[in-house]
Amino acid sequence: MISRTKSDALFAEALQYIPGGVNSPVRAFRAVGGKPFFVNRASGCRVWDVDGNEYIDYVGTWGPAILGHAHPKIITAVKAAADHGTSFGIPNPSEVTMAKLICSLVPSVQKVRMTNSGTEACMSAIRLARGFTKRDKIIKFDGCYHGHGDSLLVKAGSGALTFGNPDSAGVPADFAKLTIVLPYNDPEAVKAAFAANQNEIACIIVEPVPGNAGLYLPKPGYLEFLRESTKANGAVLIFDEVMTGFRLAPGGAQERFGITPDLSCFGKIIGGGLPVGAFGGRADIMDYLAPLGPVYQAGTLSGNPLAMAAGIAGLEELKSTNAYAKLEQLGAHLETGMRDAAKSAGLPVTFNRCGSMFCGYFTSEPVWNVDDAMKADRERFKKFFHGLLDAGVYLAPSQFEAGFLSTAHSEADIEKTVDAVARSMRSL
Ligand SMILES: *Cc1c(COP(=O)(O)O)cnc(C)c1O
């Protein structure tokens, strides 16, 4: 067992001052047991905890670190920007650079507005869709996460067409009533919802490749179906690409699958590790935003010069290198290794991967939605997770999170990981 005494001491102190000791619940290790470790340094694909232990990281700060941690170009850009001031609250040139960059990489985005988080981006895109369509109800899918805005913290009720129940205390049931929650990858459920709520549904919001309940892919034709049915019913199609944007392709999942949504939400990668989000899409919809239109949306720190500098440096680096080919290669290597490890350990594992995102579920059944994901053996995952952690490999501390590769991972890192996976699986 490796020692984490300094981490443990910090966590004990944190518990006294921060609810649960963490500033975001997923960090608390509740799903896997044990205590979180504290990190004070990260570089490339590695993080170091305060006790000096080193880990190969497959969380990548939950998605942003596609170039690895502390990429020199991002660090240099942030330092240079900081020398000129950390916030102006007045338009700055890098906001224009960033907007042009996003619009050029993602052709469905004609205009874009920056926010400070993915949560804000999703919340704002929904408000905009409601304002534009003058309709109140929205459709989301069970297991898709769109940040912690009130009307989005709703999971499936008992029947697909019944109104949602809030997932969190503090969300009034009346808000949740306007959110219709449906199973992912089930076209019939969408058809039925549109039929039962004619001219009432403002939008469908969806993670095109859901990565917040592990990782599963759209069935062939499913995203095309969502595009067609929203169009036919006068509803806005919102792709939440906070996780998949600039990761699954330069233009995100929409490029990879060839779909043109009306609005898209971004975050994570576009901030290069600084707090950021964005939403954008059709100009006629975006022009409904204040100050042009009646839908209000704002932010003191939106378009922050440090966040813009980090994001621009990261996107430029992704654009000018063969990042996506490399990520695909690393992903394929990891996939083969993990499948072989499971096979030789005689464990049922369903391994899903899309480019540099992956999830191994401890189940023999295919996983196409959150109900399938729930069949995974979480007790087995707990042991697997801790086995890997003690071997210096850090996966997200839950069976229901995606893993992320970065361009800073090497073939040797993957080999090392696959060895650790094989050892951990044999001991299960
Ligand atoms: C992370 C995430 C969000 C929320 O972004 P924050 O920056 O954490 O607020 C929204 N949607 C998806 C798909 C995400 O993965």
Coordinates of C-alpha atoms and ligand atoms in Angstrom, one line a residue:
M1 CA 0.0 0.0 0.0
I2 CA 1.3 3.4 -0.9
S3 CA 1.2 6.1 1.8
R4 CA -1.2 9.1 1.5
T5 CA -0.8 10.5 5.0
K6 CA -0.6 14.1 3.9
S7 CA -3.6 13.7 1.7
D8 CA -5.5 12.2 4.5
A9 CA -4.6 15.0 6.9
L10 CA -5.7 17.6 4.3
F11 CA -9.0 15.8 3.7
A12 CA -9.7 15.7 7.5
E13 CA -9.1 19.5 7.6
A14 CA -11.2 20.1 4.4
L15 CA -14.1 18.2 5.9
Q16 CA -14.3 20.9 8.6
Y17 CA -14.6 23.8 6.2
I18 CA -15.9 22.5 2.9
P19 CA -19.1 20.5 2.7
G20 CA -18.0 16.9 2.2
G21 CA -14.4 18.2 1.9
V22 CA -14.8 18.9 -1.8
N23 CA -15.9 21.7 -4.2
S24 CA -17.6 19.2 -6.6
P25 CA -19.2 16.0 -5.3
V26 CA -17.7 13.6 -7.8
R27 CA -14.3 14.2 -6.3
A28 CA -15.3 12.8 -3.0
F29 CA -14.7 9.1 -3.9
R30 CA -18.2 8.2 -2.5
A31 CA -18.8 5.8 -5.3
V32 CA -15.6 3.8 -4.7
G33 CA -15.0 4.3 -1.0
G34 CA -11.9 5.6 0.6
K35 CA -10.6 9.1 0.6
P36 CA -9.7 11.4 -2.3
F37 CA -6.0 12.3 -2.7
F38 CA -4.8 15.9 -3.0
V39 CA -2.8 16.9 -6.0
N40 CA -0.4 19.9 -6.2
R41 CA 1.3 19.2 -9.5
A42 CA 0.4 17.9 -12.9
S43 CA 2.4 17.6 -16.1
G44 CA 1.7 15.8 -19.3
C45 CA -0.4 12.7 -18.6
R46 CA 0.7 12.5 -15.0
V47 CA -0.5 14.0 -11.6
W48 CA 1.4 13.9 -8.3
D49 CA -0.2 13.9 -5.0
V50 CA 1.0 15.8 -1.9
D51 CA 2.7 12.7 -0.6
G52 CA 4.8 12.5 -3.8
N53 CA 2.9 9.5 -5.4
E54 CA 2.7 9.6 -9.2
Y55 CA -0.3 8.6 -11.2
I56 CA -1.0 8.1 -14.9
D57 CA -4.1 10.2 -15.3
Y58 CA -7.2 9.2 -17.3
V59 CA -9.4 11.8 -15.9
G60 CA -7.6 14.8 -17.4
T61 CA -9.4 17.3 -15.1
W62 CA -12.7 15.6 -16.3
G63 CA -12.0 16.4 -19.9
P64 CA -10.2 19.7 -20.5
A65 CA -6.7 18.3 -20.5
I66 CA -6.7 16.9 -24.1
L67 CA -3.1 18.1 -24.6
G68 CA -2.1 16.8 -21.2
H69 CA -1.6 18.9 -18.1
A70 CA 0.4 22.2 -18.0
H71 CA 1.0 22.2 -21.8
P72 CA 3.8 24.7 -22.3
K73 CA 1.9 26.7 -25.0
I74 CA -1.1 27.1 -22.7
I75 CA 1.0 28.1 -19.7
T76 CA 3.0 30.6 -21.7
A77 CA -0.2 32.1 -23.1
V78 CA -1.8 32.4 -19.6
K79 CA 1.3 34.0 -18.1
A80 CA 1.5 36.5 -21.0
A81 CA -2.2 37.4 -20.6
A82 CA -2.0 37.8 -16.8
D83 CA 0.8 40.4 -17.2
H84 CA -1.8 42.6 -19.0
G85 CA -4.5 42.2 -16.4
T86 CA -6.8 39.4 -15.3
S87 CA -10.2 40.9 -16.1
F88 CA -11.5 44.0 -17.8
G89 CA -15.3 43.8 -18.0
I90 CA -14.8 45.6 -21.3
P91 CA -14.6 43.8 -24.7
N92 CA -11.1 42.4 -25.3
P93 CA -9.6 41.3 -28.6
S94 CA -9.1 37.7 -27.6
E95 CA -12.9 37.3 -27.3
V96 CA -13.1 37.9 -31.1
T97 CA -10.3 35.5 -31.8
M98 CA -12.0 32.8 -29.7
A99 CA -15.4 33.4 -31.3
K100 CA -13.9 33.2 -34.8
L101 CA -12.0 30.0 -33.9
I102 CA -15.1 28.3 -32.6
C103 CA -17.1 29.3 -35.6
S104 CA -14.5 28.0 -38.0
L105 CA -14.0 24.7 -36.2
V106 CA -17.7 24.1 -35.7
P107 CA -19.6 25.1 -38.9
S108 CA -23.1 24.9 -37.3
V109 CA -22.0 27.7 -35.0
Q110 CA -22.6 31.1 -36.7
K111 CA -22.5 33.1 -33.5
V112 CA -21.3 32.2 -30.1
R113 CA -21.4 33.6 -26.6
M114 CA -18.9 32.7 -23.8
T115 CA -19.9 31.7 -20.3
N116 CA -17.8 30.7 -17.3
S117 CA -18.9 27.0 -17.1
G118 CA -20.6 24.3 -19.0
T119 CA -23.5 24.6 -16.6
E120 CA -24.1 28.2 -17.5
A121 CA -23.8 27.3 -21.2
C122 CA -26.5 24.6 -21.0
M123 CA -28.8 26.7 -18.8
S124 CA -28.5 29.7 -21.2
A125 CA -29.0 27.6 -24.3
I126 CA -32.3 26.2 -22.9
R127 CA -33.5 29.6 -21.9
L128 CA -32.7 30.8 -25.4
A129 CA -34.5 27.9 -27.0
R130 CA -37.6 28.6 -24.9
G131 CA -37.5 32.3 -25.7
F132 CA -37.0 31.6 -29.4
T133 CA -39.8 29.0 -29.7
K134 CA -42.1 30.6 -27.1
R135 CA -42.6 27.1 -25.6
D136 CA -41.8 25.9 -22.1
K137 CA -41.3 22.2 -22.1
I138 CA -37.9 20.5 -22.9
I139 CA -36.8 17.0 -23.6
K140 CA -33.7 15.6 -22.0
F141 CA -32.4 12.0 -21.8
D142 CA -32.0 9.8 -18.7
G143 CA -28.3 9.7 -17.8
C144 CA -27.3 12.8 -19.7
Y145 CA -25.8 15.5 -17.6
H146 CA -26.1 19.1 -18.6
G147 CA -24.7 20.8 -15.6
H148 CA -26.7 21.6 -12.4
G149 CA -29.2 24.1 -13.7
D150 CA -32.6 23.6 -12.0
S151 CA -34.7 22.3 -14.9
L152 CA -31.8 19.9 -15.9
L153 CA -31.4 18.1 -12.6
V154 CA -34.2 15.7 -13.5
K155 CA -34.0 12.0 -14.2
A156 CA -36.6 9.6 -15.6
G157 CA -39.9 9.2 -13.7
S158 CA -41.7 5.8 -13.9
G159 CA -43.1 6.3 -17.3
A160 CA -41.3 8.0 -20.2
L161 CA -44.1 10.4 -20.8
T162 CA -44.8 11.3 -17.2
F163 CA -43.4 14.5 -16.0
G164 CA -40.0 14.5 -14.4
N165 CA -39.2 14.5 -10.7
P166 CA -36.4 16.6 -9.4
D167 CA -33.1 14.8 -8.8
S168 CA -32.0 17.2 -6.1
A169 CA -33.6 18.7 -3.1
G170 CA -34.2 22.4 -3.7
V171 CA -35.5 22.0 -7.2
P172 CA -39.2 22.9 -7.1
A173 CA -41.4 20.1 -8.5
D174 CA -43.1 22.7 -10.7
F175 CA -39.8 23.4 -12.5
A176 CA -39.1 19.7 -13.1
K177 CA -42.6 19.3 -14.5
L178 CA -41.5 21.1 -17.6
T179 CA -38.7 18.6 -18.2
I180 CA -39.6 15.5 -20.1
V181 CA -37.0 12.7 -19.4
L182 CA -36.7 9.9 -22.0
P183 CA -34.5 6.9 -22.4
Y184 CA -31.5 7.5 -24.8
N185 CA -31.3 5.6 -28.1
D186 CA -35.1 5.1 -28.2
P187 CA -36.7 6.9 -31.1
E188 CA -40.2 5.7 -30.2
A189 CA -40.1 7.5 -26.9
V190 CA -39.3 10.7 -28.6
K191 CA -42.1 10.3 -31.2
A192 CA -44.6 9.6 -28.4
A193 CA -43.4 12.7 -26.4
F194 CA -43.8 15.0 -29.4
A195 CA -47.3 13.5 -30.1
A196 CA -48.4 14.0 -26.5
N197 CA -47.0 17.5 -26.3
Q198 CA -47.8 19.1 -29.6
N199 CA -46.4 22.6 -30.1
E200 CA -45.2 22.7 -26.5
I201 CA -41.7 21.4 -26.7
A202 CA -39.0 24.1 -27.0
C203 CA -36.0 21.8 -27.5
I204 CA -34.3 18.5 -27.2
I205 CA -31.0 18.8 -25.4
V206 CA -28.7 15.8 -25.7
E207 CA -25.1 14.7 -25.2
P208 CA -24.6 13.3 -28.7
V209 CA -22.2 10.7 -27.2
P210 CA -23.3 10.5 -23.6
G211 CA -20.2 10.5 -21.3
N212 CA -21.8 11.1 -17.9
A213 CA -23.0 7.6 -17.1
G214 CA -19.8 5.9 -18.3
L215 CA -19.8 6.1 -22.1
Y216 CA -22.2 4.8 -24.7
L217 CA -22.7 5.6 -28.3
P218 CA -25.7 6.6 -30.4
K219 CA -27.2 3.7 -32.4
P220 CA -26.8 4.2 -36.2
G221 CA -29.4 6.7 -37.3
Y222 CA -30.4 7.9 -33.8
L223 CA -28.8 11.3 -34.0
E224 CA -30.2 11.8 -37.6
F225 CA -33.6 10.9 -36.2
L226 CA -33.3 13.5 -33.4
R227 CA -32.4 16.1 -36.1
E228 CA -35.4 15.2 -38.2
S229 CA -37.9 15.0 -35.5
T230 CA -37.0 18.3 -33.9
K231 CA -37.2 20.0 -37.3
A232 CA -40.6 18.4 -38.0
N233 CA -41.9 19.6 -34.7
G234 CA -40.5 23.1 -34.6
A235 CA -38.2 22.4 -31.7
V236 CA -34.6 23.4 -31.3
L237 CA -32.0 20.7 -31.3
I238 CA -29.2 21.4 -28.8
F239 CA -26.1 19.3 -28.8
D240 CA -24.4 19.5 -25.4
E241 CA -20.8 19.1 -26.5
V242 CA -19.2 20.3 -23.3
M243 CA -17.4 17.0 -23.1
T244 CA -17.3 15.9 -26.8
G245 CA -16.6 19.3 -28.3
F246 CA -13.0 19.5 -29.8
R247 CA -12.4 16.0 -28.5
L248 CA -14.2 13.6 -30.8
A249 CA -13.1 15.6 -33.8
P250 CA -12.0 19.2 -34.3
G251 CA -15.7 20.0 -34.8
G252 CA -16.8 17.6 -32.0
A253 CA -19.4 14.8 -32.2
Q254 CA -21.4 16.8 -34.7
E255 CA -18.5 16.6 -37.2
R256 CA -17.8 12.9 -36.4
F257 CA -21.5 11.9 -36.9
G258 CA -22.3 14.5 -39.6
I259 CA -25.2 16.1 -37.9
T260 CA -26.0 19.9 -37.8
P261 CA -27.7 20.9 -34.5
D262 CA -29.3 24.3 -34.1
L263 CA -27.4 25.2 -30.9
S264 CA -24.4 23.7 -29.2
C265 CA -22.9 24.0 -25.8
F266 CA -19.2 23.8 -25.1
G267 CA -16.8 24.0 -22.1
K268 CA -13.9 22.0 -20.7
I269 CA -11.4 21.9 -23.6
I270 CA -12.2 25.5 -24.8
G271 CA -10.9 26.8 -21.5
G272 CA -7.6 24.9 -21.6
G273 CA -8.1 24.2 -17.9
L274 CA -9.5 27.6 -16.9
P275 CA -13.1 28.0 -16.0
V276 CA -15.1 28.5 -19.2
G277 CA -18.1 27.6 -21.3
A278 CA -19.8 28.7 -24.5
F279 CA -23.0 28.2 -26.4
G280 CA -23.6 29.1 -30.0
G281 CA -25.4 28.1 -33.2
R282 CA -27.8 29.5 -35.8
A283 CA -27.5 33.3 -36.0
D284 CA -31.2 33.8 -36.1
I285 CA -31.6 32.0 -32.8
M286 CA -28.5 33.6 -31.2
D287 CA -29.8 37.1 -32.1
Y288 CA -32.6 36.5 -29.6
L289 CA -30.0 37.1 -26.9
A290 CA -29.7 40.5 -25.1
P291 CA -28.7 43.2 -26.1
L292 CA -30.2 42.3 -29.5
G293 CA -33.1 40.3 -28.4
P294 CA -35.5 39.6 -25.4
V295 CA -33.6 36.6 -23.8
Y296 CA -31.3 37.8 -21.0
Q297 CA -28.0 36.2 -20.4
A298 CA -24.9 37.8 -18.8
G299 CA -21.6 37.3 -17.0
T300 CA -19.1 39.5 -15.2
L301 CA -16.2 37.3 -16.1
S302 CA -17.5 35.9 -19.4
G303 CA -14.8 36.1 -22.1
N304 CA -12.2 36.4 -19.4
P305 CA -8.8 37.2 -20.9
L306 CA -6.9 34.4 -19.1
A307 CA -9.5 31.8 -20.1
M308 CA -9.6 33.1 -23.7
A309 CA -5.8 32.9 -23.9
A310 CA -5.6 29.4 -22.5
G311 CA -8.4 28.2 -24.7
I312 CA -7.1 29.8 -27.9
A313 CA -3.6 28.4 -27.3
G314 CA -5.1 24.9 -26.8
L315 CA -7.4 25.0 -29.8
E316 CA -4.6 26.3 -32.0
E317 CA -2.3 23.5 -30.9
L318 CA -5.0 20.9 -31.6
K319 CA -5.6 22.5 -35.0
S320 CA -2.0 22.5 -36.1
T321 CA -0.9 19.0 -35.0
N322 CA -2.1 15.5 -35.8
A323 CA -3.7 15.3 -32.4
Y324 CA -6.9 13.4 -33.4
A325 CA -5.0 10.7 -35.3
K326 CA -2.8 10.2 -32.3
L327 CA -5.7 10.0 -29.9
E328 CA -7.4 7.5 -32.1
Q329 CA -4.3 5.3 -32.2
L330 CA -3.8 5.5 -28.4
G331 CA -7.5 4.7 -27.9
A332 CA -7.3 1.6 -30.1
H333 CA -4.2 0.4 -28.2
L334 CA -5.9 0.9 -24.8
E335 CA -9.0 -0.8 -26.0
T336 CA -7.2 -3.9 -27.3
G337 CA -5.2 -4.1 -24.1
M338 CA -8.2 -3.7 -21.8
R339 CA -10.3 -6.2 -23.7
D340 CA -7.4 -8.8 -23.7
A341 CA -6.9 -8.2 -19.9
A342 CA -10.6 -8.8 -19.2
K343 CA -10.6 -11.9 -21.4
S344 CA -7.5 -13.5 -19.8
A345 CA -8.9 -12.7 -16.3
G346 CA -12.2 -14.3 -17.4
L347 CA -14.2 -11.2 -16.5
P348 CA -17.3 -10.0 -18.3
V349 CA -16.5 -6.4 -19.5
T350 CA -18.3 -4.3 -22.0
F351 CA -15.8 -1.8 -23.3
N352 CA -17.2 1.2 -25.1
R353 CA -14.9 3.7 -26.8
C354 CA -15.3 6.7 -29.1
G355 CA -11.9 8.2 -30.1
S356 CA -10.2 9.3 -26.9
M357 CA -13.2 8.7 -24.6
F358 CA -13.8 5.2 -23.1
C359 CA -15.5 3.2 -20.4
G360 CA -15.2 -0.4 -19.4
Y361 CA -18.4 -1.7 -17.7
F362 CA -18.3 -4.8 -15.6
T363 CA -21.2 -6.5 -17.4
S364 CA -21.5 -8.9 -20.2
E365 CA -24.4 -7.1 -21.7
P366 CA -24.0 -4.3 -24.3
V367 CA -24.5 -0.8 -22.9
W368 CA -26.7 1.6 -25.0
N369 CA -28.3 3.7 -22.3
V370 CA -28.3 4.4 -18.5
D371 CA -30.5 1.4 -17.7
D372 CA -27.9 -0.9 -19.4
A373 CA -25.1 0.9 -17.6
M374 CA -26.8 0.3 -14.2
K375 CA -26.4 -3.5 -14.8
A376 CA -22.6 -3.1 -14.3
D377 CA -21.1 -4.7 -11.1
R378 CA -20.2 -1.6 -9.1
E379 CA -18.6 -3.6 -6.3
R380 CA -16.2 -5.1 -8.8
F381 CA -15.4 -1.6 -10.1
K382 CA -14.5 -0.4 -6.6
K383 CA -11.9 -3.1 -6.2
F384 CA -10.6 -2.6 -9.7
F385 CA -10.4 1.2 -9.2
H386 CA -8.4 0.9 -6.0
G387 CA -6.1 -1.8 -7.4
L388 CA -5.3 0.5 -10.3
L389 CA -4.8 3.5 -8.1
D390 CA -2.3 1.6 -5.9
A391 CA -0.5 0.7 -9.1
G392 CA -0.3 4.4 -10.1
V393 CA -3.1 4.6 -12.6
Y394 CA -5.9 7.0 -11.9
L395 CA -9.3 6.4 -13.5
A396 CA -12.4 8.4 -12.5
P397 CA -13.7 7.3 -9.1
S398 CA -17.0 5.9 -10.4
Q399 CA -18.2 3.2 -12.8
F400 CA -20.3 5.9 -14.4
E401 CA -17.7 8.2 -15.7
A402 CA -15.8 8.2 -19.0
G403 CA -12.1 8.0 -19.2
F404 CA -10.1 10.4 -21.3
L405 CA -6.9 10.1 -23.2
S406 CA -4.6 13.0 -24.0
T407 CA -2.0 13.6 -26.6
A408 CA 0.5 13.5 -23.8
H409 CA -0.1 9.8 -23.2
S410 CA 2.6 7.7 -24.9
E411 CA 2.4 4.1 -26.1
A412 CA 4.6 3.3 -23.1
D413 CA 2.1 4.8 -20.7
I414 CA -0.6 2.7 -22.3
E415 CA 1.5 -0.4 -22.0
K416 CA 2.1 0.3 -18.3
T417 CA -1.6 0.9 -17.8
V418 CA -2.6 -2.3 -19.6
D419 CA -0.2 -4.2 -17.4
A420 CA -1.7 -2.7 -14.3
V421 CA -5.2 -3.4 -15.6
A422 CA -4.3 -7.0 -16.2
R423 CA -2.9 -7.4 -12.7
S424 CA -5.9 -5.6 -11.1
M425 CA -8.4 -7.7 -13.0
R426 CA -6.7 -11.0 -12.2
S427 CA -7.0 -10.2 -8.5
L428 CA -10.7 -9.5 -8.7
Ligands
LIG1 C1 -19.1 18.8 -17.5 C2 -20.4 18.9 -18.3 C3 -21.3 19.9 -18.1 C4 -21.1 20.9 -17.0 O1 -20.0 21.7 -17.2 P1 -19.4 22.5 -15.9 O2 -18.2 23.3 -16.5 O3 -18.9 21.4 -15.0 O4 -20.4 23.3 -15.3 C5 -22.4 20.0 -18.9 N1 -22.6 19.1 -19.9 C6 -21.7 18.0 -20.1 C7 -22.0 17.1 -21.2 C8 -20.6 17.9 -19.3 O5 -19.8 16.8 -19.5

